[in-house]
Amino acid sequence: MAKIITMGEIMLRLSTPSHQRFIQADQLDVNYGGGEANVAVSLTGFGHETEFITAVPDNPIGQCAVAALRKYGVGTKYIARSGDRLGIYFLESGTSMRPSNVVYDRKDSAIALAEPGLFDFEKIFQDADWFHFTGITPAIGPKAAALAEEALKAAKKQGLTVSVDLNYRKKLWSQEEAKKVMTGLMKYVDVCIGNEEDAQKVLGFEPGHSDVNTGHLELEGYHHMFSQMVEEFGFQYVVSTLRESHSASHNGWSACIMDGKTKEFYRSSKYTIHPIVDRVGAGDAFAAGLICGLADGKNMKDALEFAAAASALKHTIPGDFNLVTRQEAERLAHGERSGRVDR
């Protein structure tokens, strides 16, 4: 099994119960999560060794976030205690034609104010195999962006495989800011993960005439886009999730991948997910599944099928974390979709 390091922000998640609107809710459900933390939890569940790098305040709420990771076996020994607050996000879960809504309250969070030099990356990466980050971390502030670049330089110096989930968040930064910062970080990346919006708004590439809102996916457009991305950045693999959003509670779900050397292109099996319990964290579950498959030594097709299955299952689980086992994901990837009671 590989040792995989992820770095980013873990947040307190406060969500309305039973698909209520914010204005209706008299109480909120408490969870913890965040892009890279979600990936670490999934990978630990699949049997890999993980360490999560972040900063949290030295108070009970910060400790609760750390405890949430420890509960699922994620390594936390490099988490720094600094700053005054843990980031928060509020989630109003949509259903049918009403979309979900996220409100961030993460300005000046502990990781956003973390200074370069806070972490000894040479020590952290010395026995690791893989480093994963997302575009969310640089988006939370200039210091976090500098910290991400510091980590990436150290990871590449020590020969780790590096993956990124582009994860564009329009509520955190503009398209122009994202492109300027993220383009400069791509030279450190081996495996680039995202979707059509991420590729267009973060790196400036478009997948032809696909329209995920209508369910029209022009795969030739993705093939052409991936070829351009490989040509410009030299990625080993380029990967995109393919979400067909028929409604907030009914999605089509699949993914595609290209080998940067051979230019081989492949699309996974498609899943129809209806009803969706919680789609937050599904992209992170996909990234974790792909990393797991590639780190296991699977070929790119089998790795993609495992990732698509694992992330499809995430849609059935409330909270940010994907709490499915390797065996459950493998069974789904091999066609067991009936959902019959296991007894």
XYZ file of C-alpha atoms in Angstrom:
343
model
C 0.000 0.000 0.000
C 1.157 3.533 -0.770
C 1.697 6.432 1.608
C -0.288 9.417 0.385
C -0.079 12.986 1.694
C -2.855 15.517 1.183
C -2.889 19.186 2.193
C -5.695 21.699 2.464
C -8.388 23.120 4.721
C -10.727 21.097 6.891
C -13.889 22.974 7.804
C -16.851 22.753 10.094
C -19.870 21.916 7.937
C -23.276 23.089 9.152
C -26.121 21.794 6.992
C -29.867 22.102 7.081
C -31.693 18.831 7.880
C -34.238 17.240 5.563
C -33.556 19.584 2.624
C -34.827 22.607 4.540
C -34.085 26.163 3.430
C -31.738 28.160 5.626
C -34.634 30.358 6.758
C -36.639 27.318 7.895
C -33.962 25.579 9.918
C -34.068 25.733 13.726
C -31.052 23.449 13.995
C -28.105 22.431 11.812
C -26.354 19.103 11.344
C -22.654 19.115 12.233
C -20.000 17.448 10.071
C -16.385 18.184 9.155
C -14.887 18.075 5.698
C -12.941 19.700 2.915
C -11.544 18.603 -0.429
C -8.179 17.162 0.534
C -9.381 15.902 3.924
C -12.169 13.997 2.155
C -9.611 12.388 -0.162
C -7.487 11.312 2.814
C -10.462 9.693 4.569
C -11.409 7.743 1.433
C -7.860 6.548 0.820
C -7.519 5.410 4.431
C -10.722 3.437 4.045
C -9.245 1.776 0.955
C -6.258 0.635 3.013
C -3.591 3.185 2.132
C -1.520 5.069 4.695
C -2.338 8.784 4.748
C -1.230 12.006 6.379
C -3.220 15.226 6.194
C -1.442 18.581 6.409
C -3.336 21.628 7.633
C -3.518 24.209 10.390
C -6.357 24.437 12.885
C -6.870 26.729 15.887
C -5.775 25.456 19.275
C -9.295 25.337 20.685
C -12.063 22.717 21.083
C -13.463 23.260 17.574
C -10.050 22.767 16.009
C -9.612 19.616 18.073
C -13.005 18.318 16.928
C -11.856 18.646 13.304
C -8.703 16.680 14.076
C -10.748 14.062 15.950
C -13.022 13.648 12.915
C -9.971 12.672 10.856
C -8.511 10.405 13.530
C -11.826 8.581 13.812
C -11.289 7.224 10.301
C -7.560 6.541 10.668
C -6.099 9.533 8.842
C -2.635 10.556 10.036
C -2.705 13.897 11.861
C 0.795 14.237 13.328
C 1.749 17.100 11.012
C -1.333 19.229 11.690
C -0.250 22.592 13.088
C -2.098 24.504 15.789
C -2.184 28.143 14.776
C -4.587 30.982 14.044
C -7.854 31.830 15.751
C -10.573 30.124 13.756
C -11.619 27.090 11.790
C -13.293 27.745 8.455
C -17.027 27.093 8.272
C -19.368 26.367 5.419
C -23.134 26.313 5.551
C -24.958 23.897 3.244
C -28.577 24.083 2.147
C -29.212 20.751 0.420
C -31.353 21.068 -2.682
C -33.677 18.516 -4.188
C -35.476 18.051 -7.496
C -35.180 21.303 -9.501
C -33.919 23.355 -6.500
C -30.098 23.340 -6.383
C -28.015 23.104 -3.248
C -26.472 26.306 -1.932
C -23.175 26.810 -0.092
C -22.273 29.857 2.016
C -18.627 30.165 3.084
C -17.396 31.690 6.332
C -13.685 30.938 6.066
C -11.923 34.299 5.803
C -8.755 34.444 7.959
C -9.030 30.783 8.895
C -5.971 29.088 10.383
C -4.754 27.563 7.109
C -5.473 30.746 5.130
C -3.064 32.634 7.396
C -0.429 29.875 7.651
C 3.004 31.179 6.718
C 5.397 29.339 4.394
C 7.940 27.556 6.551
C 5.324 26.364 9.051
C 5.721 22.766 7.839
C 8.904 20.731 7.364
C 7.970 19.303 3.966
C 11.304 17.543 3.528
C 10.533 15.484 6.625
C 6.863 15.020 5.769
C 7.590 13.710 2.253
C 10.682 11.629 2.993
C 8.906 8.241 2.995
C 5.801 9.169 0.982
C 4.742 8.065 -2.508
C 2.060 10.555 -3.546
C 0.987 14.151 -2.852
C -2.501 15.460 -3.615
C -3.882 18.990 -3.457
C -6.800 20.899 -4.995
C -7.434 24.308 -6.483
C -9.412 25.204 -3.374
C -6.292 25.640 -1.244
C -4.654 28.391 -3.370
C -8.083 30.025 -3.678
C -8.429 30.755 0.036
C -5.651 33.345 0.024
C -2.145 34.364 -1.126
C -0.451 32.725 1.863
C -2.203 29.428 1.187
C -1.188 29.661 -2.473
C 2.442 30.218 -1.463
C 2.201 27.292 0.956
C 0.865 25.053 -1.816
C 3.770 25.955 -4.094
C 6.255 25.315 -1.291
C 4.760 21.845 -0.783
C 4.749 21.090 -4.508
C 8.420 21.994 -4.924
C 9.347 19.722 -2.025
C 7.191 16.871 -3.308
C 8.740 16.960 -6.765
C 12.244 17.256 -5.317
C 11.651 13.999 -3.460
C 10.156 12.263 -6.488
C 6.532 11.920 -5.370
C 3.718 11.518 -7.855
C 1.609 14.704 -7.663
C -2.107 14.974 -8.426
C -4.414 17.953 -8.480
C -8.174 18.312 -8.534
C -8.671 21.710 -10.195
C -11.888 22.384 -8.219
C -12.814 25.923 -9.334
C -14.871 27.764 -6.706
C -16.330 31.028 -8.005
C -17.258 32.133 -4.477
C -13.558 32.089 -3.485
C -11.808 33.761 -6.432
C -12.263 35.030 -9.959
C -11.580 33.086 -13.124
C -8.653 35.424 -13.888
C -7.078 34.874 -10.453
C -7.541 31.114 -10.709
C -5.918 30.899 -14.133
C -2.955 33.048 -13.123
C -2.147 31.063 -9.989
C -3.063 27.539 -11.064
C -1.329 27.690 -14.445
C 1.927 28.364 -12.607
C 1.440 25.283 -10.418
C 0.755 22.827 -13.244
C 4.454 22.230 -13.941
C 4.585 20.198 -10.722
C 1.553 18.024 -11.565
C 1.547 14.471 -12.962
C -2.179 13.630 -12.743
C -4.726 16.377 -13.473
C -8.328 15.798 -12.381
C -11.323 18.065 -12.864
C -14.451 18.561 -14.894
C -15.279 20.620 -17.963
C -15.937 23.796 -15.931
C -12.672 23.443 -14.031
C -10.645 22.952 -17.211
C -12.274 25.957 -18.885
C -12.253 28.422 -15.999
C -8.954 27.426 -14.394
C -6.786 26.553 -17.397
C -8.693 27.947 -20.386
C -9.527 24.676 -22.212
C -13.016 23.810 -23.490
C -14.494 20.340 -24.245
C -16.234 21.117 -27.545
C -20.005 21.510 -27.420
C -20.810 19.471 -24.333
C -23.693 20.669 -22.171
C -23.965 18.873 -18.846
C -27.246 20.635 -18.077
C -28.971 18.874 -20.979
C -26.945 15.684 -20.708
C -25.226 16.174 -24.063
C -21.592 15.050 -23.784
C -19.363 15.415 -26.823
C -16.604 12.943 -26.001
C -14.530 13.995 -28.979
C -14.389 17.429 -27.384
C -12.951 15.963 -24.185
C -10.420 13.964 -26.229
C -9.284 17.125 -28.010
C -9.184 19.116 -24.753
C -7.108 16.450 -23.007
C -4.651 16.380 -25.914
C -4.169 20.138 -25.629
C -3.643 19.921 -21.861
C -1.058 17.149 -22.236
C 0.723 19.123 -24.943
C 0.956 22.237 -22.779
C 1.676 20.726 -19.361
C 3.045 17.213 -19.972
C 0.584 15.434 -17.658
C 0.892 11.661 -17.264
C -2.901 11.424 -17.073
C -5.745 13.876 -17.600
C -9.085 12.914 -16.094
C -12.565 14.434 -16.033
C -15.739 13.492 -14.244
C -18.871 13.636 -16.411
C -21.900 14.759 -14.442
C -25.243 15.013 -16.224
C -27.391 17.156 -13.919
C -30.997 16.313 -14.702
C -31.950 17.750 -11.298
C -30.429 18.197 -7.836
C -31.550 14.684 -6.960
C -31.087 12.932 -10.331
C -27.678 12.794 -12.028
C -25.877 10.731 -14.596
C -22.300 9.979 -13.501
C -19.262 8.702 -15.373
C -15.707 9.787 -16.158
C -13.053 9.771 -18.869
C -9.261 9.585 -18.901
C -6.340 10.025 -21.301
C -2.845 8.550 -21.055
C -0.447 11.421 -21.694
C 2.127 9.233 -23.440
C 0.020 6.956 -25.629
C -2.960 9.354 -26.013
C -5.264 6.405 -25.307
C -8.717 7.694 -24.281
C -11.324 5.810 -22.261
C -14.765 6.506 -20.777
C -16.023 4.610 -17.739
C -19.336 2.900 -17.192
C -22.211 5.294 -16.514
C -24.260 5.365 -13.315
C -27.760 6.780 -12.950
C -28.034 8.137 -9.408
C -31.579 8.827 -8.229
C -32.281 9.841 -5.557
C -29.088 11.555 -4.456
C -28.593 11.626 -0.693
C -25.598 14.010 -0.645
C -23.438 14.950 -3.632
C -20.956 17.090 -1.677
C -17.618 15.296 -1.651
C -18.373 13.116 -4.691
C -15.546 14.672 -6.691
C -13.161 14.072 -3.796
C -14.333 10.459 -3.630
C -13.566 10.167 -7.326
C -10.073 11.629 -6.906
C -9.397 9.218 -4.035
C -10.607 6.261 -6.070
C -8.390 7.213 -9.006
C -5.335 7.722 -6.784
C -6.043 4.382 -5.111
C -6.326 2.572 -8.421
C -3.167 4.060 -9.905
C -1.194 3.623 -6.668
C -2.330 -0.016 -6.588
C -0.811 -0.496 -10.046
C -4.113 -0.864 -11.895
C -4.173 0.081 -15.572
C -5.884 3.374 -16.297
C -9.175 1.756 -17.354
C -9.544 -0.298 -14.193
C -8.437 2.665 -12.047
C -11.094 4.842 -13.684
C -13.830 2.252 -13.218
C -12.930 1.919 -9.538
C -12.987 5.728 -9.115
C -16.338 6.104 -10.868
C -17.887 3.368 -8.735
C -16.494 4.697 -5.460
C -17.743 8.208 -6.205
C -21.152 6.985 -7.351
C -21.529 5.334 -3.949
C -20.589 8.591 -2.204
C -23.824 10.138 -3.510
C -25.685 7.746 -1.189
C -23.897 8.824 2.026
C -24.609 12.016 4.034
C -21.644 14.179 5.017
C -18.420 15.042 3.212
C -16.619 11.734 3.772
C -16.972 8.712 1.477
C -17.325 5.846 3.935
C -17.292 2.917 1.524
C -14.844 0.050 1.522
C -12.582 -1.079 -1.272
C -14.688 -4.241 -1.582
C -17.955 -2.296 -1.960
C -16.476 -0.110 -4.690
C -15.005 -3.123 -6.481
C -18.355 -4.942 -6.420
C -20.117 -1.967 -7.972
C -17.355 -1.526 -10.552
C -17.873 -5.161 -11.550
C -21.592 -4.634 -12.157
C -23.373 -5.414 -8.881
C -25.920 -2.572 -8.958
C -29.066 -4.165 -7.579
C -28.802 -2.716 -4.066
C -30.207 -5.904 -2.589
C -29.890 -6.394 1.156
C -26.565 -8.016 2.067
C -27.457 -10.742 4.613
